[in-house]
Coordinates of C-alpha atoms in Angstrom, one line a residue:
Chain N
M1 CA -27.2 6.1 -19.7
D2 CA -25.7 3.1 -21.9
W3 CA -23.0 0.6 -21.3
Q4 CA -20.3 2.6 -23.3
T5 CA -20.5 5.6 -20.7
Y6 CA -19.6 2.8 -18.1
L7 CA -17.0 1.4 -20.1
F8 CA -15.4 4.8 -20.8
A9 CA -15.8 5.9 -17.0
F10 CA -13.8 2.8 -16.2
L11 CA -11.2 3.0 -18.8
V12 CA -10.7 7.1 -18.4
G13 CA -10.8 7.2 -14.8
G14 CA -8.5 4.0 -14.5
G15 CA -6.2 5.8 -17.1
I16 CA -6.0 9.1 -15.0
C17 CA -5.1 7.3 -12.0
F18 CA -2.6 4.9 -13.9
L19 CA -0.8 8.1 -15.2
C20 CA -0.9 9.7 -11.8
Q21 CA 0.5 6.6 -10.0
L22 CA 3.5 6.4 -12.8
I23 CA 4.2 9.8 -11.7
L24 CA 4.4 9.3 -8.2
D25 CA 6.5 6.3 -8.3
L26 CA 8.8 7.6 -11.0
T27 CA 9.5 11.1 -9.5
K28 CA 9.8 12.5 -6.0
L29 CA 6.6 14.2 -6.1
T30 CA 4.5 13.5 -3.4
L31 CA 0.5 13.3 -3.4
G32 CA 0.2 16.8 -2.2
Y33 CA 1.9 18.2 -5.0
L34 CA 0.3 15.9 -7.5
L35 CA -3.2 16.7 -6.6
T36 CA -2.5 20.4 -6.3
G37 CA -0.9 20.1 -10.0
L38 CA -4.0 18.2 -11.2
T39 CA -6.6 20.9 -9.8
V40 CA -4.4 23.4 -11.7
L41 CA -4.6 21.4 -14.8
G42 CA -8.3 21.1 -14.5
G43 CA -8.7 24.9 -14.2
I44 CA -6.6 25.5 -17.4
L45 CA -8.6 22.8 -19.1
G46 CA -12.0 24.1 -17.9
G47 CA -10.8 27.7 -19.1
L48 CA -10.2 26.2 -22.4
G49 CA -13.4 24.4 -22.7
L50 CA -11.2 21.0 -23.1
Y51 CA -12.4 18.9 -20.0
D52 CA -16.3 18.9 -20.8
P53 CA -16.1 16.7 -23.8
L54 CA -14.3 14.3 -21.8
I55 CA -17.0 14.5 -19.2
K56 CA -19.7 13.6 -21.7
L57 CA -17.7 10.9 -23.2
A58 CA -16.6 9.2 -19.8
G59 CA -19.2 10.5 -17.0
G60 CA -17.9 9.5 -13.7
G61 CA -14.3 8.6 -15.2
A62 CA -14.1 12.6 -15.4
T63 CA -15.9 13.9 -12.5
M64 CA -14.5 12.0 -9.9
P65 CA -10.9 12.8 -10.2
I66 CA -9.8 15.9 -8.7
I67 CA -9.1 17.5 -12.1
S68 CA -12.9 17.9 -12.5
F69 CA -12.6 20.1 -9.1
G70 CA -10.5 22.7 -11.0
N71 CA -12.4 22.3 -14.1
S72 CA -15.5 23.3 -12.0
L73 CA -14.0 26.2 -10.2
A74 CA -13.0 27.7 -13.4
K75 CA -16.5 26.9 -15.1
G76 CA -18.3 28.5 -12.3
A77 CA -16.2 31.7 -12.4
I78 CA -16.5 31.8 -16.3
A79 CA -20.3 31.3 -16.6
E80 CA -21.0 34.0 -13.7
A81 CA -18.4 36.4 -15.5
E82 CA -20.4 36.0 -18.7
K83 CA -23.6 36.9 -17.0
T84 CA -22.7 39.5 -14.5
G85 CA -19.3 41.0 -15.7
V86 CA -16.0 40.7 -13.9
L87 CA -17.5 40.5 -10.7
G88 CA -18.8 37.4 -11.4
V89 CA -15.4 35.7 -11.2
L90 CA -15.7 36.1 -7.4
T91 CA -19.3 35.4 -7.0
G92 CA -19.5 32.3 -9.4
M93 CA -16.2 30.6 -8.1
F94 CA -17.8 28.2 -6.0
E95 CA -21.0 28.2 -7.9
L96 CA -20.5 24.4 -9.3
T97 CA -18.0 23.1 -6.3
S98 CA -19.9 24.0 -3.3
T99 CA -21.4 20.4 -2.8
G100 CA -18.2 19.0 -2.7
I101 CA -16.6 21.3 -0.5
T102 CA -19.6 21.4 1.8
A103 CA -20.0 17.6 2.0
A104 CA -16.5 17.2 2.7
I105 CA -16.5 19.8 5.5
I106 CA -19.8 18.4 6.9
F107 CA -18.6 14.8 6.9
S108 CA -15.2 15.5 8.4
F109 CA -16.7 17.3 11.2
L110 CA -18.9 14.6 11.9
M111 CA -16.4 11.7 11.7
A112 CA -14.3 13.7 14.0
L113 CA -17.0 14.1 16.4
V114 CA -17.7 10.3 16.7
T115 CA -14.4 8.5 16.1
R116 CA -10.8 8.8 16.5
P117 CA -7.7 7.6 14.5
K118 CA -6.8 4.1 14.6
G119 CA -3.3 4.4 13.9
Chain R
M1 CA 13.3 27.4 -0.8
P2 CA 16.8 28.6 -1.1
A3 CA 18.6 25.6 -2.8
K4 CA 22.2 25.5 -1.3
K5 CA 24.6 23.9 -3.6
L6 CA 26.3 20.7 -2.7
N7 CA 30.0 20.3 -2.3
P8 CA 31.9 17.8 -4.3
K9 CA 31.8 15.5 -1.2
Q10 CA 28.2 15.9 -0.8
A11 CA 27.5 15.3 -4.5
A12 CA 29.6 12.0 -4.5
Y13 CA 27.7 10.7 -1.7
Q14 CA 24.1 11.8 -3.2
K15 CA 25.2 9.6 -6.2
K16 CA 26.0 6.8 -3.9
V17 CA 22.4 7.0 -2.2
K18 CA 20.6 6.9 -5.6
K19 CA 22.4 3.6 -6.1
Y20 CA 21.1 2.1 -3.1
E21 CA 17.7 3.5 -3.3
P22 CA 15.3 0.7 -4.3
K23 CA 12.7 1.7 -6.9
P24 CA 9.0 0.8 -6.6
N25 CA 7.4 -1.7 -8.9
A26 CA 6.0 1.2 -10.8
L27 CA 4.0 -1.0 -13.5
R28 CA 2.4 -3.2 -10.7
N29 CA 1.6 0.0 -8.9
A30 CA 0.1 1.6 -11.8
F31 CA -1.8 -1.4 -12.6
F32 CA -3.4 -1.5 -9.3
A33 CA -4.2 2.2 -9.6
F34 CA -5.9 1.8 -12.9
V35 CA -8.2 -0.9 -11.7
S36 CA -9.0 0.6 -8.3
G37 CA -9.2 4.1 -9.9
G38 CA -11.6 2.6 -12.6
V39 CA -13.9 1.0 -10.2
V40 CA -14.2 4.3 -8.2
C41 CA -15.1 6.1 -11.2
L42 CA -17.5 3.2 -12.3
L43 CA -19.3 3.5 -8.9
G44 CA -19.2 7.3 -9.4
Q45 CA -20.9 6.9 -12.7
A46 CA -23.6 4.4 -11.3
L47 CA -24.3 6.8 -8.6
T48 CA -24.7 9.9 -11.1
D49 CA -27.3 7.5 -13.1
F50 CA -28.9 6.5 -9.8
F51 CA -29.5 10.1 -8.8
G52 CA -30.4 11.3 -12.3
A53 CA -33.1 8.8 -12.2
V54 CA -34.4 9.0 -8.7
M55 CA -34.3 12.8 -8.6
D56 CA -34.8 13.4 -12.3
L57 CA -31.8 15.5 -12.7
P58 CA -29.7 16.0 -16.1
P59 CA -26.6 14.3 -15.6
E60 CA -24.3 17.4 -14.8
K61 CA -26.6 18.2 -12.0
A62 CA -26.8 14.5 -10.9
A63 CA -22.8 14.5 -10.7
N64 CA -23.2 16.7 -7.7
P65 CA -25.1 14.1 -5.4
A66 CA -22.8 11.6 -6.8
V67 CA -19.6 13.6 -5.8
A68 CA -21.1 13.9 -2.2
S69 CA -21.7 10.4 -2.0
M70 CA -18.1 9.3 -3.0
I71 CA -16.9 12.1 -0.5
F72 CA -19.0 10.4 2.2
I73 CA -17.6 6.8 1.2
G74 CA -14.1 8.2 1.5
A75 CA -14.8 9.8 4.8
L76 CA -16.2 6.6 6.1
L77 CA -13.4 4.4 5.0
T78 CA -11.0 7.0 6.7
A79 CA -13.0 6.9 9.8
L80 CA -13.1 3.2 10.0
G81 CA -9.3 3.1 9.5
L82 CA -9.7 1.2 6.3
F83 CA -8.8 4.0 3.6
D84 CA -4.8 3.9 4.6
R85 CA -5.2 0.1 4.3
I86 CA -6.8 0.0 0.8
A87 CA -4.6 3.0 -0.4
K88 CA -1.3 1.0 0.3
F89 CA -2.4 -0.9 -2.7
A90 CA -4.8 1.3 -4.7
G91 CA -2.5 4.5 -4.4
A92 CA -3.4 6.9 -6.8
G93 CA -6.5 4.8 -7.7
L94 CA -8.4 6.0 -4.3
A95 CA -6.2 9.3 -3.7
V96 CA -6.9 11.0 -7.2
P97 CA -10.6 10.9 -7.2
V98 CA -12.7 12.8 -4.6
T99 CA -12.1 9.9 -2.0
G100 CA -8.6 11.3 -1.5
F101 CA -9.8 14.7 -1.2
A102 CA -12.2 13.6 1.7
N103 CA -9.4 11.5 3.2
S104 CA -7.1 14.2 3.4
M105 CA -9.7 16.4 5.2
V106 CA -11.0 13.7 7.4
S107 CA -7.6 12.2 8.3
A108 CA -6.5 15.7 9.4
A109 CA -9.8 16.4 11.4
L110 CA -9.4 13.0 13.2
E111 CA -5.7 13.7 13.9
F112 CA -6.3 17.1 15.4
R113 CA -9.5 16.2 17.3
E114 CA -7.7 16.0 20.6
E115 CA -6.3 19.8 20.1
G116 CA -10.1 20.8 20.3
L117 CA -13.0 21.5 17.8
I118 CA -12.0 25.0 17.3
L119 CA -8.2 25.1 17.1
G120 CA -7.8 21.4 15.9
V121 CA -10.6 20.1 13.9
G122 CA -11.7 23.6 12.7
A123 CA -8.3 25.1 12.0
K124 CA -6.5 22.1 10.6
L125 CA -9.0 20.5 8.6
F126 CA -7.8 22.1 5.6
S127 CA -3.9 21.4 6.5
L128 CA -3.6 19.0 3.6
A129 CA -6.7 19.8 1.2
G130 CA -6.0 23.5 1.4
S131 CA -3.4 23.7 -1.2
V132 CA -5.8 22.0 -3.7
I133 CA -8.4 24.6 -3.0
T134 CA -6.1 27.5 -2.9
F135 CA -4.3 26.8 -6.3
G136 CA -7.7 25.6 -7.9
V137 CA -9.3 29.1 -6.9
V138 CA -6.2 31.1 -8.0
T139 CA -5.9 29.2 -11.3
A140 CA -9.9 29.6 -11.8
F141 CA -9.4 33.2 -10.8
I142 CA -7.1 33.8 -13.4
V143 CA -8.9 31.9 -16.2
G144 CA -12.2 33.6 -15.3
L145 CA -10.7 37.1 -15.6
L146 CA -9.0 36.3 -18.8
H147 CA -12.5 35.3 -20.2
A148 CA -14.0 38.2 -18.8
I149 CA -11.4 40.8 -20.2
L150 CA -10.2 39.1 -23.5
P151 CA -12.7 39.9 -26.4
G152 CA -14.8 36.9 -27.4
G153 CA -14.2 35.2 -24.1
Chain A
M1 CA 42.9 21.0 26.7
K2 CA 44.0 17.3 27.5
M3 CA 41.9 15.5 30.2
G4 CA 42.7 12.4 31.8
K5 CA 39.7 10.6 30.8
K6 CA 39.6 11.9 27.0
T7 CA 41.4 9.9 24.4
G8 CA 42.0 10.7 21.1
E9 CA 39.5 13.2 19.4
Q10 CA 36.1 12.6 20.4
T11 CA 36.3 9.6 22.7
F12 CA 36.0 9.4 26.6
Q13 CA 37.2 6.3 28.7
F14 CA 35.5 5.8 32.0
A15 CA 37.9 5.2 34.9
N16 CA 35.0 3.7 37.0
P17 CA 33.0 2.1 34.2
P18 CA 29.1 2.6 35.2
V19 CA 27.1 -0.6 35.5
I20 CA 23.8 -0.9 33.7
I21 CA 22.1 -2.4 36.9
A22 CA 18.4 -3.2 35.2
T23 CA 16.3 -2.1 32.4
G24 CA 12.7 -1.8 31.4
T25 CA 11.3 -2.3 27.9
V26 CA 7.8 -1.8 26.5
A27 CA 6.9 -2.4 22.9
G28 CA 4.0 -1.8 20.9
P29 CA 1.6 -4.5 19.3
F30 CA 3.2 -4.6 16.0
E31 CA 6.6 -4.7 17.6
G32 CA 5.4 -7.6 19.7
Q33 CA 4.7 -9.7 16.5
G34 CA 8.4 -9.3 15.5
P35 CA 11.5 -11.6 16.2
L36 CA 12.4 -9.7 19.2
A37 CA 9.0 -9.9 21.1
E38 CA 10.5 -12.3 23.8
E39 CA 13.2 -9.7 24.7
F40 CA 10.7 -7.1 25.8
D41 CA 9.4 -6.9 29.3
L42 CA 6.1 -5.9 28.0
V43 CA 4.2 -5.8 24.8
L44 CA 1.0 -3.6 24.3
G45 CA -2.2 -4.9 23.3
D46 CA -3.2 -1.6 21.8
L47 CA -1.7 1.4 20.3
H48 CA -3.4 3.8 22.5
N49 CA -2.2 2.0 25.7
G50 CA -5.8 2.8 27.4
E51 CA -5.1 6.5 26.7
N52 CA -7.3 8.9 24.7
S53 CA -4.5 10.2 22.5
F54 CA -1.5 8.9 21.0
E55 CA 0.9 11.4 22.7
R56 CA -0.6 10.3 26.1
A57 CA -0.1 6.6 25.1
E58 CA 3.8 7.4 24.4
R59 CA 3.9 9.2 27.6
S60 CA 2.1 6.1 29.5
M61 CA 4.5 3.7 27.8
L62 CA 7.6 5.8 29.0
V63 CA 6.4 5.6 32.5
Q64 CA 5.8 2.1 32.5
A65 CA 9.3 1.4 31.0
C66 CA 10.8 3.6 33.8
R67 CA 8.8 1.8 36.5
L68 CA 9.9 -1.6 35.2
A69 CA 13.6 -0.8 35.3
L70 CA 13.2 0.5 38.8
D71 CA 11.1 -2.6 39.9
H72 CA 13.7 -5.1 38.4
A73 CA 16.5 -3.0 40.6
S74 CA 14.1 -3.1 43.4
R75 CA 14.5 0.8 43.8
G76 CA 12.1 3.5 44.5
S77 CA 12.4 6.7 42.4
A78 CA 13.7 8.5 45.4
E79 CA 16.9 6.3 45.4
V80 CA 17.5 7.6 42.0
D81 CA 19.7 10.9 41.3
L82 CA 18.9 11.8 38.0
F83 CA 16.7 11.1 35.2
L84 CA 18.1 11.7 31.4
A85 CA 15.5 11.4 28.9
G86 CA 14.6 12.3 25.4
D87 CA 12.0 11.7 22.8
L88 CA 11.1 12.9 19.1
L89 CA 7.9 15.0 19.9
N90 CA 8.3 18.9 20.0
Q91 CA 9.8 20.0 23.0
I92 CA 10.5 16.6 24.3
I93 CA 7.0 16.5 26.0
S94 CA 6.9 12.5 26.6
S95 CA 10.2 12.8 28.6
S96 CA 9.3 15.8 30.4
F97 CA 5.8 14.8 31.4
T98 CA 7.2 11.3 32.5
A99 CA 9.8 13.2 34.7
A100 CA 6.8 15.1 36.4
T101 CA 5.1 11.6 37.0
L102 CA 8.4 9.9 38.5
S103 CA 9.4 13.1 40.4
I104 CA 13.3 12.6 39.8
P105 CA 15.8 15.6 39.2
Y106 CA 15.5 15.7 35.4
L107 CA 17.5 16.7 32.5
G108 CA 16.1 16.6 29.3
I109 CA 18.1 15.6 26.2
Y110 CA 17.6 15.6 22.4
G111 CA 19.4 13.5 20.0
A112 CA 16.6 12.2 17.9
C113 CA 17.0 8.5 17.4
S114 CA 20.5 8.8 18.9
T115 CA 19.0 9.6 22.3
V116 CA 19.6 6.2 23.8
A117 CA 23.5 6.8 23.3
E118 CA 23.6 10.4 24.2
G119 CA 21.7 9.4 27.5
L120 CA 24.2 6.4 28.3
T121 CA 27.0 8.8 27.5
L122 CA 25.9 11.5 29.7
A123 CA 24.9 9.5 32.6
S124 CA 28.4 7.6 32.5
M125 CA 30.1 10.8 32.7
I126 CA 28.0 12.1 35.4
L127 CA 28.5 8.8 37.4
D128 CA 32.2 8.5 36.5
G129 CA 32.7 12.0 37.6
G130 CA 31.3 11.1 41.1
F131 CA 28.2 13.4 40.8
A132 CA 25.5 10.7 41.2
G133 CA 25.1 7.2 42.2
A134 CA 22.2 6.1 40.4
I135 CA 20.8 7.4 37.0
L136 CA 17.9 6.7 35.0
V137 CA 18.2 6.8 31.3
A138 CA 15.1 6.6 29.1
T139 CA 13.7 7.2 25.6
S140 CA 10.6 6.4 23.7
S141 CA 8.9 6.9 20.2
H142 CA 5.4 6.1 18.9
N143 CA 4.4 5.3 15.2
A144 CA 1.4 7.6 15.4
T145 CA 2.9 10.4 17.1
A146 CA 5.9 10.5 15.0
E147 CA 4.0 10.1 11.6
R148 CA 1.8 12.9 12.6
Q149 CA 4.5 15.3 13.6
Y150 CA 7.0 14.5 10.7
R151 CA 4.7 13.3 7.9
Y152 CA 1.0 13.3 7.7
P153 CA -2.1 12.3 9.8
T154 CA -2.1 8.5 10.7
E155 CA -5.3 7.8 8.5
Y156 CA -3.9 9.7 5.6
G157 CA -3.7 7.2 2.5
G158 CA -0.5 8.1 1.0
Q159 CA 1.7 5.4 -0.1
R160 CA 4.8 4.7 1.5
R161 CA 8.3 4.9 -0.5
P162 CA 10.2 1.4 -0.6
Y163 CA 13.3 3.1 1.3
Q164 CA 10.9 4.4 4.0
Q165 CA 11.2 3.1 7.7
W166 CA 8.7 2.3 10.1
T167 CA 8.8 4.3 13.3
V168 CA 8.9 2.0 16.3
T169 CA 6.3 2.2 19.0
G170 CA 7.9 1.5 22.3
A171 CA 9.9 2.7 25.3
A172 CA 12.9 1.6 27.0
A173 CA 14.7 2.8 30.1
A174 CA 17.7 1.6 32.0
L175 CA 19.2 2.2 35.7
L176 CA 22.8 3.0 35.7
G177 CA 24.8 2.8 38.7
Y178 CA 28.1 3.8 40.1
T179 CA 28.3 0.2 41.6
G180 CA 26.5 -3.0 40.9
H181 CA 26.4 -6.1 38.8
G182 CA 25.8 -5.9 35.1
P183 CA 27.2 -4.8 31.9
R184 CA 29.4 -1.7 32.0
V185 CA 29.9 1.2 29.9
T186 CA 33.6 1.6 29.4
A187 CA 33.9 4.2 26.6
A188 CA 32.0 6.7 24.5
T189 CA 32.6 8.4 21.3
V190 CA 30.5 11.6 20.9
G191 CA 29.8 12.4 17.3
K192 CA 30.0 15.4 15.4
V193 CA 27.0 16.7 13.3
V194 CA 27.4 15.5 9.8
D195 CA 25.6 17.1 6.6
M196 CA 25.9 15.2 3.4
G197 CA 23.4 17.0 1.5
C198 CA 20.5 14.7 2.0
K199 CA 17.1 16.5 2.0
D200 CA 14.6 13.5 1.7
P201 CA 13.0 13.1 5.1
L202 CA 11.5 9.7 3.8
N203 CA 15.0 8.4 3.5
L204 CA 16.7 8.9 6.8
G205 CA 18.8 6.0 6.7
A206 CA 20.9 7.3 3.8
A207 CA 21.2 10.6 5.5
M208 CA 22.5 9.0 8.9
A209 CA 24.8 6.6 7.4
P210 CA 27.7 9.1 7.1
A211 CA 27.2 10.1 10.8
A212 CA 27.5 6.5 11.6
A213 CA 30.5 5.9 9.6
E214 CA 32.3 8.9 10.9
T215 CA 31.6 7.9 14.6
I216 CA 32.7 4.3 14.3
A217 CA 35.9 5.3 12.3
C218 CA 36.6 7.7 15.0
H219 CA 36.1 5.4 17.9
F220 CA 38.6 2.8 16.3
Q221 CA 41.2 5.6 15.6
D222 CA 40.7 7.0 19.4
T223 CA 41.1 3.8 21.0
G224 CA 43.3 1.6 18.8
W225 CA 40.7 -1.2 19.0
D226 CA 39.4 -2.7 15.6
P227 CA 36.2 -4.2 14.3
D228 CA 37.6 -7.8 15.7
S229 CA 37.6 -6.7 19.1
F230 CA 33.7 -6.6 19.4
D231 CA 31.2 -9.4 19.3
L232 CA 28.9 -7.0 17.7
I233 CA 28.8 -3.5 16.3
L234 CA 25.2 -2.3 16.3
T235 CA 24.2 0.9 14.4
G236 CA 21.0 2.5 15.6
D237 CA 18.1 2.9 12.9
L238 CA 20.0 3.0 9.5
G239 CA 17.5 0.4 8.0
E240 CA 18.5 -1.3 4.8
I241 CA 19.8 1.4 2.6
G242 CA 21.6 3.2 5.4
F243 CA 23.2 0.1 6.8
K244 CA 24.5 -0.7 3.2
L245 CA 25.8 2.7 2.8
C246 CA 27.3 2.8 6.1
R247 CA 29.4 -0.5 5.4
E248 CA 30.5 1.0 1.9
L249 CA 31.8 4.4 3.6
L250 CA 33.5 2.3 6.0
A251 CA 35.2 0.3 3.7
E252 CA 36.4 3.3 1.8
K253 CA 38.2 4.1 5.1
D254 CA 39.7 0.6 5.0
I255 CA 37.7 -0.6 7.8
H256 CA 35.9 -3.7 6.8
L257 CA 33.0 -4.9 9.0
G258 CA 32.1 -8.4 9.0
E259 CA 29.3 -10.7 10.3
N260 CA 29.6 -8.8 13.5
F261 CA 28.1 -5.6 12.1
S262 CA 24.3 -5.2 12.3
D263 CA 21.6 -2.5 12.8
C264 CA 18.7 -2.2 15.1
G265 CA 16.5 -1.0 12.4
L266 CA 16.9 -4.5 10.8
L267 CA 16.2 -6.5 14.1
I268 CA 12.9 -5.3 15.3
Y269 CA 10.6 -6.6 12.6
D270 CA 10.3 -9.6 10.5
R271 CA 10.8 -7.8 7.2
E272 CA 9.6 -10.8 5.1
K273 CA 6.1 -10.7 7.1
Q274 CA 5.9 -7.4 8.3
D275 CA 5.6 -4.6 5.8
V276 CA 7.8 -2.2 7.0
H277 CA 10.0 -1.5 3.8
A278 CA 13.4 -0.7 4.8
G279 CA 13.4 -1.3 8.4
A280 CA 12.8 0.2 11.8
S281 CA 13.2 3.9 13.0
G282 CA 12.8 6.0 16.0
C283 CA 14.3 6.6 19.4
A284 CA 13.0 3.3 20.5
T285 CA 14.5 1.3 18.0
A286 CA 18.1 1.4 19.5
G287 CA 16.4 1.8 23.1
L288 CA 14.5 -1.5 22.6
V289 CA 17.4 -3.6 21.2
A290 CA 19.9 -2.3 23.6
F291 CA 18.0 -2.5 26.8
G292 CA 15.7 -5.5 25.9
R293 CA 17.9 -7.8 23.7
L294 CA 21.5 -6.7 24.4
F295 CA 20.8 -6.6 28.0
R296 CA 19.7 -10.1 28.3
Q297 CA 22.3 -11.2 26.1
F298 CA 24.8 -9.9 28.4
Q299 CA 23.0 -11.6 31.4
R300 CA 23.2 -14.8 29.7
G301 CA 26.9 -14.4 29.0
E302 CA 26.3 -14.4 25.3
L303 CA 28.0 -11.1 24.7
T304 CA 31.2 -9.7 25.9
R305 CA 32.0 -6.4 24.1
V306 CA 29.6 -4.4 22.0
L307 CA 29.6 -1.0 20.2
L308 CA 26.2 0.7 20.1
V309 CA 26.1 3.3 17.6
A310 CA 22.7 5.2 17.9
T311 CA 22.0 7.3 14.9
G312 CA 19.9 10.4 14.7
A313 CA 18.4 12.7 12.0
L314 CA 18.4 16.2 13.7
H315 CA 15.9 18.0 11.3
S316 CA 12.6 19.5 12.0
P317 CA 9.5 19.7 10.0
T318 CA 10.4 23.5 9.5
S319 CA 13.8 22.9 8.8
F320 CA 12.6 20.5 6.0
L321 CA 10.0 22.7 4.7
Q322 CA 12.4 25.7 4.3
G323 CA 14.7 23.4 2.3
E324 CA 17.6 22.8 4.7
N325 CA 19.6 19.8 4.5
I326 CA 19.0 17.0 7.1
P327 CA 22.0 17.3 9.9
C328 CA 22.6 13.9 11.3
I329 CA 24.6 12.7 14.2
A330 CA 25.9 9.3 15.9
H331 CA 27.2 8.6 19.2
A332 CA 28.8 5.2 20.2
V333 CA 28.9 3.8 23.5
R334 CA 31.1 0.7 24.2
I335 CA 29.6 -1.9 26.6
E336 CA 31.5 -4.8 28.2
A337 CA 30.6 -7.7 30.3

């Protein structure tokens, strides 16, 4: 942990959001399309082993954007496949992403129990 | 989706519509997205380091509780009715990080609460986030399969 | 078939023009911060209106608006022959549940945001035809229910496009009678569905503008009246982009509208201070302006002839997802003092 990681976290994370905002404003693509596309991109980058170097450089700047979700899905599937063969693609799929998905489901459910939309 | 061809009258009108459609201030919006997205990721990095130090985890493991924390923050902001107000300015800066993933799920959960816990919250939780998961899994499946089949991985 | 009351292609003139006896209007809190706040009977303090869902809130507003209209006319619901109402929600549930509460014989109508003109037209035909003596016409929309049905959950953090419009929270009702005092509906032009190839459900003003232009042009052609015959020609909820497009489309037909041309969607909010982008939309837009502001202006003697051209986008979320164009409609009613 050093200050450079923080600098790159800000620059890389901000930069990704900067580009995404330009895509949203300059095309008719909606957020749903964009986020889906980013996840697919993450999966491909993960398959090619290209996203991890960015995580090493920028830390949170690379792990927070949704691209990281696609990357983690792919990495989980690949790692397990290397250990146990083709079936590993199925068993390893959510290996690395279960924290995010589980947390999102639990928090959503709890929030729905205690509050309602403000409008 | 069948794309029906426009007749000449319709095509001429669509040109007219383009002329009147105001353009967003893309550079200003992108700047806001840069700053807010940068701050969100900075916070994510700080949380990663925090969990790494407290729980004695290597960075790649410490990112997990950090992601969960950011999801909690996104969920809380959504439940308090603040997320959409901040996102009005932050745009992609709040939507592209996992906070946006949390927002898409919590906003659906709240919205459909009135339709019951089973058929409302339970069934519609993924109405927006579902496509991200579906396409992510399909991509990862293909990528993983290629790795397993192709020689040398 | 040529009938006595039909003139030209699409216009109906009433031999005994029905009277708008009384109105009732309920506006949401955000609408209450706009420039027309004084013209509404009731401004809500809370989007939920004391109910636990937005759908129930919309329904309760509609009931309130109807009761206000009846109270202003000092009539009970038993003295009303028919209730004509419509709204934006699937299967027009706001209107149907309201009809159940009011217990008046009910005909549900759907014209999206053109509902207020559709209701006035049908009520006037029924009254002029001698089938009823008093008819209650009503419509409603709610920002949160419409956003959820047509777009995203209310707390979803997507950004709005600069050409998007803001769905009005409000309900409006009017009691029309065969006799009485008040402004009269003298003619109505029923629009045809127009499809100019628009697909973007975030830019409905542009989709609806051609329908408004067609109906306005048709009204002039059928009746021989011209733009200068009116104090005010008011479209429904075209918003800024649709309004400009409508003016241009009419100019191409050599109909030049001046200062007396306006749009309800541009009147409800203070567009400098309230961040609503291209203006207002939703059934309540034309409803609140017509039954709130116009009705009062008629009462004060400030208006004598108005052409109200309410516009509606007739798509559904399903038709949009299946790649269909947005079919649009506009109905015009002529209201005279």
